[in-house]
Short mmCIF file of C-alpha atoms in Angstrom, two decimals:
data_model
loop_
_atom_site.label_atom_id
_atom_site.label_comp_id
_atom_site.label_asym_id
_atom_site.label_seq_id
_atom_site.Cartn_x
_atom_site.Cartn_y
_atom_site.Cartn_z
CA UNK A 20 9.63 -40.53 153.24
CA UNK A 21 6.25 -42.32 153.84
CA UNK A 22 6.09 -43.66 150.57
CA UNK A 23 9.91 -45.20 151.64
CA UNK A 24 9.04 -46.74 154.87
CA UNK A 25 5.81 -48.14 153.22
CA UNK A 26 8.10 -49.89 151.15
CA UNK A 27 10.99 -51.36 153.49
CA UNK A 28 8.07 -52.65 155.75
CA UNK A 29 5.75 -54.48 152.88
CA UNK A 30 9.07 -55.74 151.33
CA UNK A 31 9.63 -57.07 155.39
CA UNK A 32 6.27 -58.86 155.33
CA UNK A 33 7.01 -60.54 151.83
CA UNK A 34 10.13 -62.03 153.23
CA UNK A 35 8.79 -62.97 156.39
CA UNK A 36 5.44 -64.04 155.19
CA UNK A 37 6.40 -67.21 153.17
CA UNK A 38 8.47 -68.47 156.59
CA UNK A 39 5.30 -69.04 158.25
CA UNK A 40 2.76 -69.14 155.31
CA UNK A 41 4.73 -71.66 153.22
CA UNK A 42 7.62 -73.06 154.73
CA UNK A 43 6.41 -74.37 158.29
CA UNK A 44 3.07 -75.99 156.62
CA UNK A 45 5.23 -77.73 153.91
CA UNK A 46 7.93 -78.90 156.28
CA UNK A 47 5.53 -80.05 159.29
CA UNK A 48 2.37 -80.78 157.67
CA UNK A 49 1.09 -84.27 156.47
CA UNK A 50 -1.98 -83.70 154.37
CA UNK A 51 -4.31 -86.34 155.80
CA UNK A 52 -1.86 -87.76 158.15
CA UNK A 53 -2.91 -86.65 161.51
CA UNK A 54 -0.15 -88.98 163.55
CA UNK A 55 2.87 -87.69 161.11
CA UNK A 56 2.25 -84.11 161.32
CA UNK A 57 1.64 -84.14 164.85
CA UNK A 58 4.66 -86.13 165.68
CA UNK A 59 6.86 -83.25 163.28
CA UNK A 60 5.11 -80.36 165.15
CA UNK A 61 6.49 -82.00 168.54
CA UNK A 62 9.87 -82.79 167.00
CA UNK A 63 9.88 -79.82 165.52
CA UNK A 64 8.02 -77.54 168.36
CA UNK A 65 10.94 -74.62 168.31
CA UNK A 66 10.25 -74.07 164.58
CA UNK A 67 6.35 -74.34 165.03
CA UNK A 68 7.02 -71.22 167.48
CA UNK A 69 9.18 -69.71 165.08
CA UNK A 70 6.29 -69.67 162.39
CA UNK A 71 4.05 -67.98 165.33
CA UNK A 72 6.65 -65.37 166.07
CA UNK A 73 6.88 -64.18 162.50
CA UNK A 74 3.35 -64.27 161.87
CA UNK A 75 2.57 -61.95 164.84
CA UNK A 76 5.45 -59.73 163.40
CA UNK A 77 3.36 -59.63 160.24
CA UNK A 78 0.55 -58.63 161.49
CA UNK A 79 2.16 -55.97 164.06
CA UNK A 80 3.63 -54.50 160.92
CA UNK A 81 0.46 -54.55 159.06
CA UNK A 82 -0.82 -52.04 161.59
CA UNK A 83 1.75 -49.68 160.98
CA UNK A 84 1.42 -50.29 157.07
CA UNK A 85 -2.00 -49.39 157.02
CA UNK A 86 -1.67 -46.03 158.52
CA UNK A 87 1.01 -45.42 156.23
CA UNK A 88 -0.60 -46.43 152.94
CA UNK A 89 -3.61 -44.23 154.17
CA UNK A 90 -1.69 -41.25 154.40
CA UNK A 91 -0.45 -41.85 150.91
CA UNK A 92 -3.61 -42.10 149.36
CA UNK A 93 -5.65 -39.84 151.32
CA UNK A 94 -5.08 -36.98 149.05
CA UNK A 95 -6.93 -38.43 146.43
CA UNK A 96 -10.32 -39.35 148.09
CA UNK A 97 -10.50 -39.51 151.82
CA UNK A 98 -13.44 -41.54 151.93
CA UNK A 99 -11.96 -44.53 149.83
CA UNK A 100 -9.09 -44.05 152.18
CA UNK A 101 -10.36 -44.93 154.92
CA UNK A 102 -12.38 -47.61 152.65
CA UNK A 103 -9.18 -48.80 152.11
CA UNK A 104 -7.20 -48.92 155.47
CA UNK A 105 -10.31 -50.44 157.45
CA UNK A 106 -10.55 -53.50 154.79
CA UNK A 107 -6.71 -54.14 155.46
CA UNK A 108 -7.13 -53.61 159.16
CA UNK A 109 -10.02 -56.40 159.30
CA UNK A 110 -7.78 -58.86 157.70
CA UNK A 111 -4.91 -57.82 160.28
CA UNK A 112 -7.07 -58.58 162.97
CA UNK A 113 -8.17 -61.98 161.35
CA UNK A 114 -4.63 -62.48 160.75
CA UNK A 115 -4.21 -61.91 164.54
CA UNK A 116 -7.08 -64.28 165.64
CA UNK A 117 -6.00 -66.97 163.52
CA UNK A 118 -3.41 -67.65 165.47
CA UNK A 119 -5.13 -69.02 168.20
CA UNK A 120 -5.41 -71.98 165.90
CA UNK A 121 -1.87 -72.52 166.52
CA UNK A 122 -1.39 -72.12 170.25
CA UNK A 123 -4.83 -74.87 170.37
CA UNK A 124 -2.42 -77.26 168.63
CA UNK A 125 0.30 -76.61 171.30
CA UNK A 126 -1.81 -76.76 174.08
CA UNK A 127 -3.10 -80.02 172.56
CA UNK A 128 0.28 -81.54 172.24
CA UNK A 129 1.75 -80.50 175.61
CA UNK A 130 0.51 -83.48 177.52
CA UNK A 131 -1.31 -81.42 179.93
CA UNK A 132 -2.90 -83.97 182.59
CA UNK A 133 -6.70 -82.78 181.16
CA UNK A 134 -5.95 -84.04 177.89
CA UNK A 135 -5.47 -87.70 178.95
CA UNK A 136 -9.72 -88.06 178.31
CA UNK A 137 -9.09 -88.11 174.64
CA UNK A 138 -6.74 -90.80 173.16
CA UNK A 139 -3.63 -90.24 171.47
CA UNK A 140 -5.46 -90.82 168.09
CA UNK A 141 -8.06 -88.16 168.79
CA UNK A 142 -5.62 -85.30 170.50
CA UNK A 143 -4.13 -85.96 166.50
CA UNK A 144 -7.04 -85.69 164.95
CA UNK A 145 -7.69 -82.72 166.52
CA UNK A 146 -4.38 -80.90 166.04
CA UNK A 147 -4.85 -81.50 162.30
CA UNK A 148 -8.47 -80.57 162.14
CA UNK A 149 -6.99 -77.06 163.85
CA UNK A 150 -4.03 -76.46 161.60
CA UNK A 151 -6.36 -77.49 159.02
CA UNK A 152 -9.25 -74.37 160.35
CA UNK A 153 -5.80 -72.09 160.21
CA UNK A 154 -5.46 -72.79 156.52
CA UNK A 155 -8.61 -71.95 155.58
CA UNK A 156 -9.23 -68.71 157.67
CA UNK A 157 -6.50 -67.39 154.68
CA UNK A 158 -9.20 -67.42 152.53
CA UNK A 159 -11.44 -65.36 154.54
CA UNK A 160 -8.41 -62.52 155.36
CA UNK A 161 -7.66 -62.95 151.67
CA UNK A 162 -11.22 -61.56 150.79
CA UNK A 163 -10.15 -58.33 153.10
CA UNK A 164 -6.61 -57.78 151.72
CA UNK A 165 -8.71 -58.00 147.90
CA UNK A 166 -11.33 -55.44 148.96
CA UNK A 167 -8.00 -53.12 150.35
CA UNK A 168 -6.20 -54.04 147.26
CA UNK A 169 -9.19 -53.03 145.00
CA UNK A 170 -9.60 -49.54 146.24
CA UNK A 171 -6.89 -48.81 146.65
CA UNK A 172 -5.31 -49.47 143.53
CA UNK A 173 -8.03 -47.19 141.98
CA UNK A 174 -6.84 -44.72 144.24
CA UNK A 175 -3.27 -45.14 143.10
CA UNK A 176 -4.98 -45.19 139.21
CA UNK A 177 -6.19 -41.95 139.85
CA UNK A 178 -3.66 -40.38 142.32
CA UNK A 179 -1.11 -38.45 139.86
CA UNK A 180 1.25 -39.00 141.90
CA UNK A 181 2.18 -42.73 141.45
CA UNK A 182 2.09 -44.16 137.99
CA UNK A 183 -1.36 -45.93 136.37
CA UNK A 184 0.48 -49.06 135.99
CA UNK A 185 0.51 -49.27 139.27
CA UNK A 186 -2.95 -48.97 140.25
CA UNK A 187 -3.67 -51.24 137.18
CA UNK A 188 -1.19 -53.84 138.40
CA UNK A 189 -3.01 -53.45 141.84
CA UNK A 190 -6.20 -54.06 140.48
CA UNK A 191 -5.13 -57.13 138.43
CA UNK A 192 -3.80 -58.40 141.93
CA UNK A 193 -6.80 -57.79 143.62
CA UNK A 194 -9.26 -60.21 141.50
CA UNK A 195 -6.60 -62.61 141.69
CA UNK A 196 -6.96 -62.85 145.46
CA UNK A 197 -11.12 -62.61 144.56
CA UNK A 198 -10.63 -65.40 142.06
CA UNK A 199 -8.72 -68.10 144.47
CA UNK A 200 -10.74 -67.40 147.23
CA UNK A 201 -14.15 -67.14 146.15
CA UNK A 202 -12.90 -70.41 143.74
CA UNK A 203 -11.57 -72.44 146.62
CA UNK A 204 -14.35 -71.99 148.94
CA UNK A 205 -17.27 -72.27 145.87
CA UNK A 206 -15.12 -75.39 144.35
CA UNK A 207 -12.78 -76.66 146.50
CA UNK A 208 -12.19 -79.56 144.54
CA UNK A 209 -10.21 -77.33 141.79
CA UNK A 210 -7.93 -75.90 144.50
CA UNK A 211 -5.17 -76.71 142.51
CA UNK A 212 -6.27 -74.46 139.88
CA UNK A 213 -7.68 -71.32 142.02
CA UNK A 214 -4.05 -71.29 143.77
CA UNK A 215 -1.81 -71.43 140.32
CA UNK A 216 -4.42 -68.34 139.84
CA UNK A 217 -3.62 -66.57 143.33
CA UNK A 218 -0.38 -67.03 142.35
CA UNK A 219 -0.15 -63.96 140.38
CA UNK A 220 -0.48 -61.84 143.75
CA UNK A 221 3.29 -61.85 143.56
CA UNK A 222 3.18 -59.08 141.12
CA UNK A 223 2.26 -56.86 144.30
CA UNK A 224 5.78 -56.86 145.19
CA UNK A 225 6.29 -54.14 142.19
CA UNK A 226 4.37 -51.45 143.84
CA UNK A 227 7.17 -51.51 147.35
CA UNK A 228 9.87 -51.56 144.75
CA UNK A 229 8.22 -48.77 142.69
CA UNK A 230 7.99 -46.77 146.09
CA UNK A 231 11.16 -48.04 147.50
CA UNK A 232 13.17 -46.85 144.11
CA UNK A 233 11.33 -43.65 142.44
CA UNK A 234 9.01 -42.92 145.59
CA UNK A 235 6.17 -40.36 144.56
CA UNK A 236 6.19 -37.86 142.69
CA UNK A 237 6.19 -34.69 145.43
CA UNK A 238 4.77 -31.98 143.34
CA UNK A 239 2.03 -34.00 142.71
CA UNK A 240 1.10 -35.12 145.56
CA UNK A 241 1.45 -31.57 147.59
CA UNK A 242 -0.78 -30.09 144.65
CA UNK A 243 -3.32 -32.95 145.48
CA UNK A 244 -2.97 -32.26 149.12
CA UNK A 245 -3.99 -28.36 148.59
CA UNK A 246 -6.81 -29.53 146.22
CA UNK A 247 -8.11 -31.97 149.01
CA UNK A 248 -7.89 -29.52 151.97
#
């Protein structure tokens, strides 16, 4: 049953995640065009909030996720467990801060009577420049959810209970996220290149279906369990 719920709520986050990771950036955002994108976010204001919404359900899940996937894994080495669950737990909580990047642009674009020092070009400016800081602290939660995905894949390698594949495919998905990240903030100039990489981490969404369709394999894991207590 954990392995089950594991999987409905990381196949929830994959189809919530590009709403507010993909589709509000693409449809709003102007690369370089701090009037345009401004303008769309204000035009558009009920959608920007609709990209918040689903990003704080993300991360609310996330919580739940990581408790979940610890329990799965614990069995097999408690220490790179909790290795594990605390690396995915710092990039929920970076996931969290980040968006105060977003409620900065909407405080900057309300109008507010202490906003009438800066001019309409530089409230812009600055509303990009924020959006902009939003994009990149990805990277840095990215860096977390590689470290989670490196252990525990190796955990899921060795578990006996879940197939190697798995914890192979996990690994593979991992230095993917390493790759882009590290790539994009050493060389930003091949971003292009470091994000047809990271591109891969789609393959993750295996691992849910795995759980969602065969689960784990019970005797298994119970043997593990009496091994490990």
């Amino acid at each position: 049953m954990t392995a089950r719920i594991a999987a409905i709520l990381t196949l929830l986050i994959v189809v919530l995640a590009p709403f507010s990771m993909l589709y509000i950036p693409t449809t709003l955002v102007v690369p370089g065009d701090a009037a345009t994108t401004a303008n769309n976010i204000m035009a558009s204001q009920g959608l920007f909030r609709a990209g918040m919404v689903s990003d704080s359900i993300v991360f609310l899940i996330e919580i739940v996720l990581t408790v979940l996937l610890y329990v799965l894994v614990k069995p097999v080495d408690k220490t790179l467990s909790l290795a594990a669950a605390f690396s995915r737990l710092a990039m929920t909580v970076i996931q969290g801060i980040n968006l105060l990047n977003h409620f900065i642009v909407l405080l900057l674009l309300s109008g507010a009577s202490y906003l009438t020092v800066f001019a309409p070009d530089q409230l812009q400016a600055l509303v990009l420049l924020f959006l902009n800081v939003h994009e990149s602290v990805v990277l840095i939660w990215g860096l977390f959810f590689g470290l989670h995905l490196l252990v525990f894949g190796y955990l899921v390698y060795k578990s006996g209970y879940l197939p190697k594949f798995l914890g192979v495919l996990l690994l593979i998905v991992a230095l993917c996220y390493f790759i882009q990240d590290f790539g994009n903030i050493l060389f930003p100039q091949y971003k292009a290149l470091f994000t047809s990489i990271g591109s891969l981490a789609f393959l993750e969404i295996v691992f849910p279906l795995w759980l969602l369709v065969k689960g784990v394999n019970v005797e298994q894991w119970e043997k593990r369990i009496a091994e490990s207590a």
